[in-house]
């Protein structure tokens, strides 16, 4: 993170309210936004980690509990784009603070009044809160971070989200043991408003359409639904579908189709997920050293397609399987900063919130489609096609990555 802030920041001619590139201001902004992203991924796992407790207390089945997650996904998917428009209109900082507070208060409400109706309302509010993070976070980072180190800033932001999801199971288990299920909901929810207060205390900068001015004159309104943004939305959906089958059904597929033990399958999946987080950080450095972000994504996923094809067609020894899954995860993580740079380059001036809001709906679509698709594949007793279908989505992702690669304009001189 220190390296990201070491060099002086280039001035941006289209931004009148940009910070004066003080390293401490940039560090404060990146740290605060990354903490907010940590909260978003942490809150994603709160309800699933408490399913055994909720099932017992509410007297419902896993279908009813799964419906709550469906509500979460649908609300989040439908509100991403509108929230992006709102962030660009009234300011990303306000929307981000509201999102942190709403998500936290939803969990606190459920802890204070536990019922199935409250669970569904909580899931809907969490979905609404979840929709603010990508549009607001990326709008603020795009406006206030050093242009030459934007890829690394994006990578740290993404890594913080990965970390929030990774530690959520351990944190929730510790909270349940210490204060019980209801107390765990309240404590986990309190994190949201507390981080919102932290962001206020450190005075994170804002970002909106009003900030994008040249000589004090606002930039003309441009349509956000450009062909590039539409293709990137499909690109994000394919990225999600490429990884969802392996992440969610990889263990059962390896066990039922390849004779891999439960322990070995879990170790392989852990290698895949852990290496993804490491790949995100490495991808930030790579994204800052190239403008051909689509080529980076295409190359990484092209290699991934080959690796997953080998896993799909050959019964590999456990050690080799773990190494292959780790390499695939690492390359998948490397793509993330370049993916974000593609969106930033495609967004019209002052429309980063809207652009990231729209393309992020691709992830929501994949979250809705992937359980149905890969669950159907497993029900048909075709575990090899969990990996085969992932390869097909990777090949499509490679093709779209090449299409979406647009050479950004030359940065203006300070």
Short mmCIF file of C-alpha atoms in Angstrom, two decimals:
data_model
loop_
_atom_site.label_atom_id
_atom_site.label_comp_id
_atom_site.label_asym_id
_atom_site.label_seq_id
_atom_site.Cartn_x
_atom_site.Cartn_y
_atom_site.Cartn_z
CA UNK A 1 0.00 0.00 0.00
CA UNK A 2 2.87 2.39 0.79
CA UNK A 3 4.30 1.82 -2.69
CA UNK A 4 0.99 2.89 -4.22
CA UNK A 5 1.28 6.25 -2.51
CA UNK A 6 5.01 6.84 -2.90
CA UNK A 7 5.08 8.75 -6.17
CA UNK A 8 3.50 12.16 -6.65
CA UNK A 9 0.04 12.07 -8.08
CA UNK A 10 -0.64 13.30 -11.60
CA UNK A 11 -3.12 16.09 -11.85
CA UNK A 12 -6.43 15.37 -13.54
CA UNK A 13 -7.65 18.09 -15.82
CA UNK A 14 -11.26 16.96 -15.63
CA UNK A 15 -11.56 17.14 -11.86
CA UNK A 16 -11.90 20.40 -10.02
CA UNK A 17 -12.31 19.01 -6.52
CA UNK A 18 -9.56 16.42 -6.53
CA UNK A 19 -7.27 16.22 -3.49
CA UNK A 20 -3.82 17.76 -3.82
CA UNK A 21 -2.23 14.34 -3.95
CA UNK A 22 -0.94 14.27 -0.39
CA UNK A 23 0.21 10.72 0.38
CA UNK A 24 -1.50 10.72 3.79
CA UNK A 25 -4.82 11.72 2.17
CA UNK A 26 -4.52 8.98 -0.44
CA UNK A 27 -3.57 6.42 2.21
CA UNK A 28 -6.52 7.45 4.37
CA UNK A 29 -8.92 7.20 1.44
CA UNK A 30 -7.68 3.80 0.25
CA UNK A 31 -7.68 2.36 3.77
CA UNK A 32 -11.18 3.61 4.57
CA UNK A 33 -12.70 2.41 1.30
CA UNK A 34 -10.99 -0.99 1.67
CA UNK A 35 -12.40 -1.36 5.19
CA UNK A 36 -15.87 -0.62 3.82
CA UNK A 37 -15.37 -3.32 1.19
CA UNK A 38 -14.25 -5.71 3.94
CA UNK A 39 -17.58 -5.05 5.69
CA UNK A 40 -19.55 -5.76 2.51
CA UNK A 41 -18.07 -9.24 2.09
CA UNK A 42 -18.25 -9.95 5.82
CA UNK A 43 -21.97 -9.15 5.84
CA UNK A 44 -22.47 -11.44 2.83
CA UNK A 45 -21.61 -14.45 5.00
CA UNK A 46 -23.36 -13.53 8.26
CA UNK A 47 -26.71 -15.16 7.46
CA UNK A 48 -25.30 -18.34 5.82
CA UNK A 49 -22.97 -18.89 8.78
CA UNK A 50 -25.99 -18.72 11.13
CA UNK A 51 -28.23 -21.07 9.12
CA UNK A 52 -28.08 -23.89 11.72
CA UNK A 53 -29.08 -21.44 14.47
CA UNK A 54 -31.80 -19.82 12.34
CA UNK A 55 -33.19 -23.19 11.27
CA UNK A 56 -33.58 -24.28 14.88
CA UNK A 57 -34.97 -20.99 16.17
CA UNK A 58 -37.42 -20.35 13.32
CA UNK A 59 -38.47 -23.95 12.74
CA UNK A 60 -38.02 -23.71 8.97
CA UNK A 61 -36.15 -25.78 6.40
CA UNK A 62 -33.17 -24.96 4.27
CA UNK A 63 -35.43 -24.15 1.33
CA UNK A 64 -36.97 -21.30 3.31
CA UNK A 65 -33.54 -20.16 4.41
CA UNK A 66 -32.25 -20.38 0.84
CA UNK A 67 -35.16 -18.22 -0.28
CA UNK A 68 -33.78 -15.44 1.94
CA UNK A 69 -30.50 -15.57 -0.02
CA UNK A 70 -32.47 -15.48 -3.27
CA UNK A 71 -34.22 -12.32 -2.05
CA UNK A 72 -30.82 -10.87 -1.23
CA UNK A 73 -29.48 -11.65 -4.71
CA UNK A 74 -32.51 -10.33 -6.58
CA UNK A 75 -32.67 -7.05 -4.63
CA UNK A 76 -28.93 -6.49 -4.99
CA UNK A 77 -29.05 -7.21 -8.71
CA UNK A 78 -32.00 -4.93 -9.38
CA UNK A 79 -30.61 -1.99 -7.39
CA UNK A 80 -26.95 -1.93 -8.50
CA UNK A 81 -27.54 0.27 -11.53
CA UNK A 82 -30.00 2.70 -9.83
CA UNK A 83 -27.60 3.07 -6.91
CA UNK A 84 -24.81 3.90 -9.37
CA UNK A 85 -26.95 6.69 -10.82
CA UNK A 86 -27.75 7.93 -7.32
CA UNK A 87 -24.08 7.94 -6.32
CA UNK A 88 -23.14 10.03 -9.35
CA UNK A 89 -26.02 12.43 -8.66
CA UNK A 90 -25.82 13.12 -4.91
CA UNK A 91 -22.29 11.89 -4.18
CA UNK A 92 -20.77 8.47 -3.60
CA UNK A 93 -19.77 9.25 -0.01
CA UNK A 94 -23.35 9.84 1.17
CA UNK A 95 -24.63 6.69 -0.51
CA UNK A 96 -21.77 4.59 0.89
CA UNK A 97 -22.43 5.81 4.45
CA UNK A 98 -26.15 5.06 4.06
CA UNK A 99 -25.38 1.57 2.73
CA UNK A 100 -23.09 0.72 5.65
CA UNK A 101 -25.72 1.91 8.11
CA UNK A 102 -28.68 0.17 6.44
CA UNK A 103 -26.87 -3.19 6.20
CA UNK A 104 -25.77 -3.03 9.83
CA UNK A 105 -29.16 -1.94 11.15
CA UNK A 106 -30.86 -4.76 9.20
CA UNK A 107 -28.82 -7.36 11.09
CA UNK A 108 -29.35 -5.58 14.41
CA UNK A 109 -33.10 -5.54 13.76
CA UNK A 110 -33.09 -9.28 13.08
CA UNK A 111 -31.15 -9.89 16.29
CA UNK A 112 -33.66 -7.85 18.32
CA UNK A 113 -36.77 -9.32 16.69
CA UNK A 114 -36.20 -12.78 15.22
CA UNK A 115 -38.92 -14.11 12.93
CA UNK A 116 -39.08 -15.46 9.40
CA UNK A 117 -40.66 -12.25 8.13
CA UNK A 118 -37.85 -10.28 9.79
CA UNK A 119 -35.33 -12.59 8.11
CA UNK A 120 -36.75 -11.85 4.64
CA UNK A 121 -36.85 -8.10 5.35
CA UNK A 122 -33.28 -8.29 6.65
CA UNK A 123 -32.15 -10.14 3.51
CA UNK A 124 -33.81 -7.52 1.28
CA UNK A 125 -32.16 -4.66 3.18
CA UNK A 126 -28.79 -6.43 3.07
CA UNK A 127 -29.20 -6.80 -0.69
CA UNK A 128 -29.94 -3.09 -0.99
CA UNK A 129 -26.93 -2.23 1.17
CA UNK A 130 -24.71 -4.57 -0.84
CA UNK A 131 -25.54 -2.72 -4.04
CA UNK A 132 -23.81 0.48 -2.89
CA UNK A 133 -20.25 -0.79 -2.47
CA UNK A 134 -19.05 -1.31 -6.02
CA UNK A 135 -20.52 1.90 -7.50
CA UNK A 136 -19.46 4.10 -4.57
CA UNK A 137 -16.08 2.53 -3.80
CA UNK A 138 -14.88 2.57 -7.38
CA UNK A 139 -16.21 6.08 -8.01
CA UNK A 140 -14.21 7.44 -5.06
CA UNK A 141 -11.05 5.49 -5.88
CA UNK A 142 -11.25 6.39 -9.58
CA UNK A 143 -11.44 10.09 -8.72
CA UNK A 144 -8.91 10.37 -5.90
CA UNK A 145 -6.18 7.75 -6.35
CA UNK A 146 -2.95 8.17 -8.29
CA UNK A 147 -3.51 7.38 -11.95
CA UNK A 148 -0.19 5.53 -12.26
CA UNK A 149 -1.11 3.24 -9.36
CA UNK A 150 -4.81 2.82 -9.93
CA UNK A 151 -4.51 -0.92 -10.62
CA UNK A 152 -2.79 -1.55 -7.29
CA UNK A 153 -5.37 0.57 -5.48
CA UNK A 154 -8.12 -1.53 -7.05
CA UNK A 155 -6.27 -4.72 -6.12
CA UNK A 156 -5.99 -3.76 -2.43
CA UNK A 157 -9.68 -2.85 -2.41
CA UNK A 158 -10.60 -6.23 -3.93
CA UNK A 159 -8.25 -8.11 -1.60
CA UNK A 160 -9.92 -6.48 1.41
CA UNK A 161 -13.26 -7.85 0.22
CA UNK A 162 -11.78 -11.35 -0.20
CA UNK A 163 -10.40 -11.09 3.32
CA UNK A 164 -13.78 -10.11 4.76
CA UNK A 165 -15.35 -13.26 3.34
CA UNK A 166 -12.42 -15.43 4.41
CA UNK A 167 -12.56 -14.45 8.09
CA UNK A 168 -16.37 -14.30 8.38
CA UNK A 169 -16.85 -17.99 9.34
CA UNK A 170 -14.29 -17.80 12.16
CA UNK A 171 -15.63 -14.47 13.46
CA UNK A 172 -19.24 -15.66 13.45
CA UNK A 173 -18.33 -18.93 15.15
CA UNK A 174 -16.50 -17.00 17.88
CA UNK A 175 -19.43 -14.58 18.32
CA UNK A 176 -21.98 -17.39 18.60
CA UNK A 177 -19.82 -19.08 21.24
CA UNK A 178 -19.40 -15.82 23.16
CA UNK A 179 -22.78 -14.07 22.95
CA UNK A 180 -25.14 -16.55 21.26
CA UNK A 181 -26.86 -16.38 17.88
CA UNK A 182 -28.93 -13.26 18.54
CA UNK A 183 -25.95 -11.47 20.04
CA UNK A 184 -23.84 -12.47 17.05
CA UNK A 185 -26.37 -10.83 14.71
CA UNK A 186 -26.33 -7.61 16.74
CA UNK A 187 -22.53 -7.42 17.01
CA UNK A 188 -22.03 -8.25 13.32
CA UNK A 189 -24.58 -5.61 12.40
CA UNK A 190 -22.98 -2.97 14.62
CA UNK A 191 -19.86 -3.18 12.49
CA UNK A 192 -21.65 -1.34 9.66
CA UNK A 193 -22.60 1.89 11.49
CA UNK A 194 -19.25 1.89 13.33
CA UNK A 195 -17.33 1.79 10.04
CA UNK A 196 -19.63 4.52 8.69
CA UNK A 197 -18.61 6.68 11.67
CA UNK A 198 -14.97 5.82 10.96
CA UNK A 199 -15.33 7.02 7.36
CA UNK A 200 -16.85 10.27 8.61
CA UNK A 201 -14.05 10.69 11.14
CA UNK A 202 -11.30 10.26 8.53
CA UNK A 203 -13.15 12.57 6.12
CA UNK A 204 -13.12 10.43 3.02
CA UNK A 205 -13.51 12.55 -0.12
CA UNK A 206 -16.60 12.51 -2.28
CA UNK A 207 -17.10 11.70 -5.94
CA UNK A 208 -20.01 12.66 -8.17
CA UNK A 209 -20.81 14.02 -11.61
CA UNK A 210 -20.44 17.54 -10.22
CA UNK A 211 -16.75 16.87 -9.55
CA UNK A 212 -16.02 16.31 -13.21
CA UNK A 213 -15.47 19.79 -14.55
CA UNK A 214 -13.15 21.48 -16.97
CA UNK A 215 -12.41 25.13 -16.20
CA UNK A 216 -15.37 25.11 -13.81
CA UNK A 217 -17.82 23.88 -16.45
CA UNK A 218 -19.54 20.52 -15.98
CA UNK A 219 -18.85 17.92 -18.61
CA UNK A 220 -21.77 17.31 -20.99
CA UNK A 221 -24.05 14.41 -20.14
CA UNK A 222 -23.20 11.23 -22.01
CA UNK A 223 -25.16 8.02 -22.37
CA UNK A 224 -23.81 5.38 -19.98
CA UNK A 225 -25.33 2.45 -21.87
CA UNK A 226 -22.56 2.31 -24.44
CA UNK A 227 -21.75 -0.91 -26.32
CA UNK A 228 -18.60 -1.25 -24.21
CA UNK A 229 -20.53 -1.10 -20.93
CA UNK A 230 -23.11 -3.60 -22.18
CA UNK A 231 -20.38 -6.03 -23.29
CA UNK A 232 -18.58 -5.57 -19.96
CA UNK A 233 -21.78 -6.47 -18.10
CA UNK A 234 -21.89 -9.74 -20.03
CA UNK A 235 -18.16 -10.12 -19.37
CA UNK A 236 -18.74 -9.82 -15.61
CA UNK A 237 -21.54 -12.39 -15.79
CA UNK A 238 -19.30 -14.86 -17.62
CA UNK A 239 -16.53 -14.26 -15.08
CA UNK A 240 -18.94 -15.12 -12.30
CA UNK A 241 -20.19 -18.23 -14.08
CA UNK A 242 -16.62 -19.35 -14.79
CA UNK A 243 -15.72 -19.37 -11.10
CA UNK A 244 -19.05 -20.18 -9.42
CA UNK A 245 -19.18 -23.83 -10.47
CA UNK A 246 -15.69 -24.52 -9.14
CA UNK A 247 -16.18 -22.51 -5.94
CA UNK A 248 -19.62 -23.87 -5.02
CA UNK A 249 -19.70 -27.34 -6.57
CA UNK A 250 -16.02 -28.20 -7.01
CA UNK A 251 -15.77 -30.32 -3.85
CA UNK A 252 -18.83 -32.49 -4.57
CA UNK A 253 -17.82 -32.80 -8.24
CA UNK A 254 -14.30 -33.99 -7.37
CA UNK A 255 -15.64 -36.46 -4.81
CA UNK A 256 -18.41 -37.97 -6.97
CA UNK A 257 -16.70 -37.90 -10.36
CA UNK A 258 -13.02 -38.41 -9.64
CA UNK A 259 -12.90 -40.42 -6.44
CA UNK A 260 -11.16 -37.61 -4.56
CA UNK A 261 -11.52 -37.75 -0.78
CA UNK A 262 -13.43 -35.04 1.08
CA UNK A 263 -10.22 -33.82 2.71
CA UNK A 264 -8.25 -33.67 -0.54
CA UNK A 265 -11.10 -31.92 -2.38
CA UNK A 266 -11.35 -29.28 0.33
CA UNK A 267 -7.59 -28.72 0.31
CA UNK A 268 -7.72 -28.23 -3.47
CA UNK A 269 -10.59 -25.74 -3.17
CA UNK A 270 -8.77 -23.91 -0.36
CA UNK A 271 -5.73 -23.62 -2.63
CA UNK A 272 -7.96 -22.23 -5.38
CA UNK A 273 -9.58 -19.60 -3.14
CA UNK A 274 -6.41 -18.66 -1.24
CA UNK A 275 -4.35 -18.28 -4.40
CA UNK A 276 -7.10 -16.09 -5.86
CA UNK A 277 -6.54 -13.55 -3.08
CA UNK A 278 -2.78 -13.56 -3.71
CA UNK A 279 -3.39 -13.22 -7.44
CA UNK A 280 -5.47 -10.08 -6.88
CA UNK A 281 -2.49 -8.29 -5.30
CA UNK A 282 -0.14 -9.45 -8.06
CA UNK A 283 -2.67 -8.39 -10.67
CA UNK A 284 -2.63 -4.84 -9.32
CA UNK A 285 1.04 -4.45 -10.21
CA UNK A 286 0.44 -5.94 -13.64
CA UNK A 287 -2.53 -3.66 -14.31
CA UNK A 288 -0.37 -0.60 -13.61
CA UNK A 289 2.24 -1.73 -16.13
CA UNK A 290 0.01 -2.23 -19.14
CA UNK A 291 -2.87 -0.58 -20.92
CA UNK A 292 -3.92 -3.79 -22.61
CA UNK A 293 -6.11 -4.96 -19.75
CA UNK A 294 -8.31 -7.07 -21.99
CA UNK A 295 -5.25 -8.95 -23.23
CA UNK A 296 -4.20 -9.63 -19.63
CA UNK A 297 -7.63 -11.06 -18.82
CA UNK A 298 -7.70 -13.08 -22.03
CA UNK A 299 -4.24 -14.55 -21.44
CA UNK A 300 -4.95 -15.52 -17.83
CA UNK A 301 -8.31 -17.09 -18.59
CA UNK A 302 -6.94 -18.79 -21.70
CA UNK A 303 -4.35 -20.55 -19.54
CA UNK A 304 -7.04 -21.25 -16.95
CA UNK A 305 -9.20 -22.92 -19.58
CA UNK A 306 -6.34 -25.30 -20.36
CA UNK A 307 -5.72 -26.06 -16.67
CA UNK A 308 -9.39 -26.72 -15.90
CA UNK A 309 -9.68 -28.87 -19.04
CA UNK A 310 -6.87 -31.05 -17.71
CA UNK A 311 -8.62 -31.30 -14.33
CA UNK A 312 -11.90 -32.18 -16.06
CA UNK A 313 -10.45 -34.96 -18.21
CA UNK A 314 -7.67 -36.52 -16.10
CA UNK A 315 -7.73 -38.04 -12.60
CA UNK A 316 -4.80 -36.15 -11.13
CA UNK A 317 -2.91 -37.15 -7.98
CA UNK A 318 -3.93 -35.04 -4.96
CA UNK A 319 -0.71 -33.02 -4.91
CA UNK A 320 -0.91 -32.22 -8.63
CA UNK A 321 -4.63 -31.44 -8.34
CA UNK A 322 -4.00 -28.99 -5.50
CA UNK A 323 -1.18 -27.32 -7.45
CA UNK A 324 -3.35 -27.04 -10.56
CA UNK A 325 -6.27 -25.59 -8.61
CA UNK A 326 -3.93 -23.14 -6.88
CA UNK A 327 -2.50 -21.94 -10.21
CA UNK A 328 -5.99 -21.57 -11.66
CA UNK A 329 -7.08 -19.56 -8.64
CA UNK A 330 -4.01 -17.33 -8.81
CA UNK A 331 -4.58 -16.52 -12.49
CA UNK A 332 -8.26 -15.88 -11.79
CA UNK A 333 -7.27 -13.37 -9.11
CA UNK A 334 -4.77 -11.63 -11.40
CA UNK A 335 -7.66 -10.73 -13.69
CA UNK A 336 -9.59 -8.71 -11.10
CA UNK A 337 -7.67 -5.37 -11.24
CA UNK A 338 -7.50 -5.48 -15.05
CA UNK A 339 -11.24 -6.21 -15.08
CA UNK A 340 -11.86 -3.09 -12.99
CA UNK A 341 -9.56 -0.98 -15.16
CA UNK A 342 -11.54 -2.03 -18.25
CA UNK A 343 -14.69 -0.63 -16.65
CA UNK A 344 -12.97 2.57 -15.54
CA UNK A 345 -11.60 3.16 -19.04
CA UNK A 346 -15.02 2.55 -20.60
CA UNK A 347 -16.91 4.87 -18.21
CA UNK A 348 -17.71 8.39 -19.48
CA UNK A 349 -16.35 11.26 -17.39
CA UNK A 350 -18.20 11.58 -14.09
CA UNK A 351 -20.06 8.29 -14.56
CA UNK A 352 -17.85 5.80 -12.70
CA UNK A 353 -20.60 5.05 -10.18
CA UNK A 354 -23.15 4.32 -12.88
CA UNK A 355 -20.69 2.27 -14.93
CA UNK A 356 -19.64 0.03 -12.04
CA UNK A 357 -23.25 -0.21 -10.88
CA UNK A 358 -24.38 -1.48 -14.26
CA UNK A 359 -21.56 -3.94 -14.95
CA UNK A 360 -21.73 -5.34 -11.40
CA UNK A 361 -25.23 -6.59 -12.14
CA UNK A 362 -23.45 -9.18 -14.28
CA UNK A 363 -22.15 -10.76 -11.07
CA UNK A 364 -25.66 -10.75 -9.64
CA UNK A 365 -27.02 -12.49 -12.72
CA UNK A 366 -24.33 -15.14 -12.44
CA UNK A 367 -25.16 -15.56 -8.76
CA UNK A 368 -28.77 -16.30 -9.68
CA UNK A 369 -28.02 -18.54 -12.69
CA UNK A 370 -25.04 -20.55 -11.46
CA UNK A 371 -26.73 -22.48 -8.60
CA UNK A 372 -29.50 -23.56 -10.98
CA UNK A 373 -27.14 -24.55 -13.80
CA UNK A 374 -24.48 -26.38 -11.80
CA UNK A 375 -27.07 -27.90 -9.45
CA UNK A 376 -28.84 -29.31 -12.52
CA UNK A 377 -25.51 -30.68 -13.82
CA UNK A 378 -24.93 -32.51 -10.53
CA UNK A 379 -28.50 -33.80 -10.47
CA UNK A 380 -27.86 -35.31 -13.92
CA UNK A 381 -24.84 -37.12 -12.44
CA UNK A 382 -22.41 -35.27 -14.71
CA UNK A 383 -19.74 -34.05 -12.25
CA UNK A 384 -17.12 -33.73 -15.00
CA UNK A 385 -19.28 -31.06 -16.60
CA UNK A 386 -18.98 -28.84 -13.56
CA UNK A 387 -15.46 -28.23 -14.82
CA UNK A 388 -16.43 -28.63 -18.49
CA UNK A 389 -19.07 -25.92 -18.28
CA UNK A 390 -16.57 -23.68 -16.46
CA UNK A 391 -14.15 -24.13 -19.36
CA UNK A 392 -16.87 -23.15 -21.84
CA UNK A 393 -17.57 -19.96 -19.89
CA UNK A 394 -13.83 -19.24 -19.71
CA UNK A 395 -13.48 -19.50 -23.49
CA UNK A 396 -16.38 -17.07 -23.93
CA UNK A 397 -14.76 -14.79 -21.35
CA UNK A 398 -11.51 -14.80 -23.33
CA UNK A 399 -13.33 -13.74 -26.50
CA UNK A 400 -15.20 -10.93 -24.74
CA UNK A 401 -12.03 -9.77 -22.98
CA UNK A 402 -10.41 -9.20 -26.36
CA UNK A 403 -13.51 -7.32 -27.57
CA UNK A 404 -13.66 -5.08 -24.48
CA UNK A 405 -9.98 -4.11 -24.59
CA UNK A 406 -9.99 -0.41 -25.40
CA UNK A 407 -6.84 1.68 -25.36
CA UNK A 408 -7.47 4.53 -22.93
CA UNK A 409 -6.75 8.11 -23.84
CA UNK A 410 -3.31 9.49 -23.09
CA UNK A 411 -3.25 10.91 -19.55
CA UNK A 412 -3.15 14.68 -19.43
CA UNK A 413 0.10 16.23 -18.27
CA UNK A 414 0.06 17.94 -14.92
#
